[in-house]
XYZ file of C-alpha atoms in Angstrom:
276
model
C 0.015 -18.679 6.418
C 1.173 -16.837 3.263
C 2.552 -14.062 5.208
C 3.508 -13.707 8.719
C 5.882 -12.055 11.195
C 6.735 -12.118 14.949
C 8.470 -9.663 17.142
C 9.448 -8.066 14.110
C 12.037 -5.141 15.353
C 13.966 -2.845 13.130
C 16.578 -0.205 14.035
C 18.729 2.596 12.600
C 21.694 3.982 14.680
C 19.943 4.252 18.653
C 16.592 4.792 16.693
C 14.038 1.880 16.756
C 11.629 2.650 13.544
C 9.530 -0.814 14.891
C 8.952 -2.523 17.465
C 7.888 -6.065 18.292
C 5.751 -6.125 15.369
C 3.270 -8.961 14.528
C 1.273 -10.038 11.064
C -0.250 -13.036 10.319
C -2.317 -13.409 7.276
C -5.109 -15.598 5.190
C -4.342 -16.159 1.635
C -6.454 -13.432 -0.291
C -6.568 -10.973 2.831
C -5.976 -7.363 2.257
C -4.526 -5.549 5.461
C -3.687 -1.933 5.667
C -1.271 -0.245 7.527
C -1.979 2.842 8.750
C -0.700 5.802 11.420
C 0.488 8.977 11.184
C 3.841 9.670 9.612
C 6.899 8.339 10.593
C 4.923 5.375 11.999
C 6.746 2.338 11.083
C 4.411 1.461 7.329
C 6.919 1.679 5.132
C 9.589 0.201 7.612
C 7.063 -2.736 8.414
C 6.872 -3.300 4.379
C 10.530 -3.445 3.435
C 10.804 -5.375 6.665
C 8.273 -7.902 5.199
C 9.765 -7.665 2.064
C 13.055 -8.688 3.335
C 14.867 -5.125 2.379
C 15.869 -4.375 5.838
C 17.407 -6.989 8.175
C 15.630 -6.698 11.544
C 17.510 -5.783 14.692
C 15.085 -8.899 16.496
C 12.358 -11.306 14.804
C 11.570 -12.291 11.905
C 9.033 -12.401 9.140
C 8.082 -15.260 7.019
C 6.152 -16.628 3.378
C 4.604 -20.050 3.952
C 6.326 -20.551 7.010
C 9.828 -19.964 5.192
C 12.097 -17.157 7.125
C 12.346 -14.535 4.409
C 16.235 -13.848 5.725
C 17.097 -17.650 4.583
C 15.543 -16.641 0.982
C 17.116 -15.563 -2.303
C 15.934 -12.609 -3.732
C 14.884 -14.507 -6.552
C 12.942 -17.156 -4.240
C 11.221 -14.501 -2.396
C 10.448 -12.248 -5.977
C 8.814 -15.230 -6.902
C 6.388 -15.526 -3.700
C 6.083 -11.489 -3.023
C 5.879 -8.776 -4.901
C 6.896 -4.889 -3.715
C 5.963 -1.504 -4.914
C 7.352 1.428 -3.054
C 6.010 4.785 -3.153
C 7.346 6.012 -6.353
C 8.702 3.562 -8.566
C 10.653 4.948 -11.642
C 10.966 3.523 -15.080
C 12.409 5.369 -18.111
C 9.397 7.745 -19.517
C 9.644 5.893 -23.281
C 9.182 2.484 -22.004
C 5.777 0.806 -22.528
C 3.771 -0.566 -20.577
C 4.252 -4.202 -22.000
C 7.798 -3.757 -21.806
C 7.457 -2.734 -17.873
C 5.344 -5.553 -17.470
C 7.673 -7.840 -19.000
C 10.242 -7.148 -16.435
C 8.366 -8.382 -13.962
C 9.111 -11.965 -15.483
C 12.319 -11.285 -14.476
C 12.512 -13.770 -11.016
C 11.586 -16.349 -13.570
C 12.980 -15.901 -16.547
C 16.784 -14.750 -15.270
C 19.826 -13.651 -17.447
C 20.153 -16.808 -19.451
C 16.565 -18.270 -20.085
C 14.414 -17.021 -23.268
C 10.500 -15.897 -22.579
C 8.335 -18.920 -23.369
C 4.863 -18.913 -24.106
C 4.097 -19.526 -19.966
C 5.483 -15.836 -19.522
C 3.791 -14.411 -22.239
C 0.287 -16.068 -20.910
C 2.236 -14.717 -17.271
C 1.917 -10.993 -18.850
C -1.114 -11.379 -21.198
C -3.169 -12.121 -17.691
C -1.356 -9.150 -15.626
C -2.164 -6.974 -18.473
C -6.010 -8.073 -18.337
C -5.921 -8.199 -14.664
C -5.371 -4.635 -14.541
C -7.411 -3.380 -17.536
C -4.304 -2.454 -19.335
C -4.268 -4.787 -22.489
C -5.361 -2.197 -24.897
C -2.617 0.098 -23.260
C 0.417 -2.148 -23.612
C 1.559 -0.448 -26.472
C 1.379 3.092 -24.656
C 4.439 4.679 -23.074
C 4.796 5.567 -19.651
C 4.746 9.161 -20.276
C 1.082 8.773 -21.936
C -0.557 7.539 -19.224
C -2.478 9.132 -16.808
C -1.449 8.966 -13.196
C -4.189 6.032 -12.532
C -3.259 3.974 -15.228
C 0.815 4.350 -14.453
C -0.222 3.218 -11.206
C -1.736 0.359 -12.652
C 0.949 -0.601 -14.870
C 3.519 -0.641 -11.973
C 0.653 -3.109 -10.166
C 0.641 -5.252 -13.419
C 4.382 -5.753 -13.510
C 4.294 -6.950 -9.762
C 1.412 -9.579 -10.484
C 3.209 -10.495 -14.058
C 5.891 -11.851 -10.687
C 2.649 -14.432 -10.441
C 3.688 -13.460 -7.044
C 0.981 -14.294 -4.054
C 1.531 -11.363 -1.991
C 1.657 -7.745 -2.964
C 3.147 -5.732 -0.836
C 1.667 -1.434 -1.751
C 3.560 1.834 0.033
C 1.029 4.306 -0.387
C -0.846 3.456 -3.733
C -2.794 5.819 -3.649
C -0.480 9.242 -3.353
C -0.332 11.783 -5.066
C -3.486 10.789 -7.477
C -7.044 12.385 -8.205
C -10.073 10.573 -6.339
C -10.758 9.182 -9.479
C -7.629 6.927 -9.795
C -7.652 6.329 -6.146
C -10.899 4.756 -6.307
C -9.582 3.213 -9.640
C -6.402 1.471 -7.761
C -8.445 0.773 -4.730
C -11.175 -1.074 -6.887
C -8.355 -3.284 -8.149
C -6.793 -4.291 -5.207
C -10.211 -5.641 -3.950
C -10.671 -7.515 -7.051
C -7.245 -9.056 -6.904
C -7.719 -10.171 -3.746
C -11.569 -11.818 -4.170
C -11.181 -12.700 -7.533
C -7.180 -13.788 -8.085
C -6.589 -15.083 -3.988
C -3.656 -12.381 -3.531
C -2.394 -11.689 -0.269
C -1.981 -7.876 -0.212
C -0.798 -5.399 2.990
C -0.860 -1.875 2.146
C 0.258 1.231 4.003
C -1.938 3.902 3.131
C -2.632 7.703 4.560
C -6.737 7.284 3.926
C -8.318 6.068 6.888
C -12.005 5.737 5.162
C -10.255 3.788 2.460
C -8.506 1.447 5.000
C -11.797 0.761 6.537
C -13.501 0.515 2.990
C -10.878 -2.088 1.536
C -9.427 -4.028 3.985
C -10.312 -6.851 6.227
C -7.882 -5.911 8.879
C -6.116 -3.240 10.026
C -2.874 -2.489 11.658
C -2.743 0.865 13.631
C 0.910 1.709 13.951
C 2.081 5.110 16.184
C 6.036 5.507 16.813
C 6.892 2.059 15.671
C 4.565 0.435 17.913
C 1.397 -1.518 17.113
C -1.781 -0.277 18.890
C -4.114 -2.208 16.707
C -4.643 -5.546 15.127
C -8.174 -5.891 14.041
C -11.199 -5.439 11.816
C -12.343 -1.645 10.594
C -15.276 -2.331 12.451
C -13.475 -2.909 16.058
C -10.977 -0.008 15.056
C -14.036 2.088 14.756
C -15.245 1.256 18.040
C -11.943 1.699 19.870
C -11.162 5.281 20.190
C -7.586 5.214 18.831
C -8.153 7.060 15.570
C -8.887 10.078 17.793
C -6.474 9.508 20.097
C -3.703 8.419 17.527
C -4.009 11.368 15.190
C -4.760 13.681 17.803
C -8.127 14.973 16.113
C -12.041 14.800 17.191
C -14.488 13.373 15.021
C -16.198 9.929 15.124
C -17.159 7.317 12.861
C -20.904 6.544 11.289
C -22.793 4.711 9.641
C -23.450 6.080 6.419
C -25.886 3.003 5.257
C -26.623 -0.486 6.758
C -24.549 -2.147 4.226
C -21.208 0.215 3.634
C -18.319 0.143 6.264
C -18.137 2.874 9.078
C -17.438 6.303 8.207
C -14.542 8.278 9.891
C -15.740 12.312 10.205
C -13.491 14.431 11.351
C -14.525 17.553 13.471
C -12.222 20.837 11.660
C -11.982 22.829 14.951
C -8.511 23.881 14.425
C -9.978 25.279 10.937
C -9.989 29.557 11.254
C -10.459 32.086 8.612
C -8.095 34.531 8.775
C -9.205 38.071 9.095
C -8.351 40.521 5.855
C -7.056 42.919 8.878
C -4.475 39.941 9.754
C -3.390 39.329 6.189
C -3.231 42.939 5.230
C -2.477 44.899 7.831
C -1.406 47.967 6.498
C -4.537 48.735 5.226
C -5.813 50.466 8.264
C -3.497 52.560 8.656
C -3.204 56.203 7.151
C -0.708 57.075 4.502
């Protein structure tokens, strides 16, 4: 397996952010995490990643304990982006992209021509070669996201490990982001987990799901047994149900807004009823 972990159990002070988690997964897989805040994702990812020493289990790439690799060894193998990654606004994007030869290249070695075909083909990957002269600060929000994705795969790292790709962009880019993360998984056979708010995009893009609530897992399956389950109600604490939109597309999550109320002008402006 390219990724697993067992009993995976991470702590801070008497708090325990996860519990007994478990991941094991296929080369070219994609697997989102998802749950309501404060969950465990983004614990469960720099657990993965080896960022956080767990309290109890342990996680592993190719069957190799991730706490008995370098950083180097693992950078090599698996590839992180958090949340929001910074990078000075003048750099460009082929100059962000050529730090993620960094695991192989190191302090002392000169880029050879395998690292520049290494960052020619995470530049094309990510439909960014005609961009790699463009500074950060040009880009749109979709195509910085991108860029930060093309420096982890210039890692020619198997697994890809994503903390919430999709924040804080316009549907557009999401779907933009999302569309490349399927095609790096069918196309280039990378291993990718993802923690991500979106449940209809969890269910559209992944092949299994992890359902995390206070640190514990309640699900380990595919969208389509999540959607039969009942804990996306239960879980969130909403009403709705999924459907099927068309034969062929993934199940739908709809979500009832009950708690929804217009307030009444009367409530907002009080004062207006009343005589001078």
């Amino acid at each position: 397996m390219p990724l697993s972990c067992s009993e995976l159990s991470v702590t801070y002070g008497r708090r325990k952010a996860l519990s007994r988690f478990r991941l094991s997964m296929k080369k070219g897989e994609v697997r989102a995490l998802i749950g309501p805040n404060g969950s465990g994702k983004s614990t469960a990812l720099q657990a993965l990643a080896g960022l956080i020493k767990p309290a109890e289990g342990r996680a592993e790439i190719d069957n190799v304990p991730v706490a008995s690799m370098s950083r180097r060894a693992i950078a090599k193998k698996l590839a992180f982006l958090p949340q929001q990654p910074t990078a000075p606004d003048e750099m460009t994007v082929a100059q962000l992209v050529r730090q993620g030869r960094y695991p192989h290249v190191g302090l002392f070695r000169s880029y050879d021509r395998t690292d520049e075909q290494a960052i020619e083909w995470a530049l094309e990957s990510t439909g960014l070669t005609g961009l790699a002269d463009r500074s950060l600060q040009e880009l749109s929000g979709g195509e910085r996201q991108r860029a930060w994705i093309s420096a982890a795969l210039a890692q020619e790292a198997g697994i890809l490990l994503l903390d919430e790709p999709t924040s804080f962009l316009d549907i557009g880019y999401q779907v933009e982001v999302l569309d490349l993360v399927h095609r790096l998984s069918r196309e280039r056979g990378v291993t990718i987990v993802m923690a991500i708010h979106d449940i209809n995009q969890a269910v559209a893009i992944s092949d299994r799901i992890s359902l995390l609530e206070k640190g514990e897992l309640r699900f380990d399956g595919t969208p389509r047994d999540l959607a039969e389950s009942g804990l996306i109600e239960k879980t969130f604490r909403v009403r709705g149900r999924f459907v099927q939109v068309t034969p062929e597309s993934p199940p739908h999550f709809d979500v009832e807004l009950t708690r929804l109320q217009r307030p009444s002008v009367t409530r907002l402006v009080p004062d207006l009823q009343k005589s001078p």
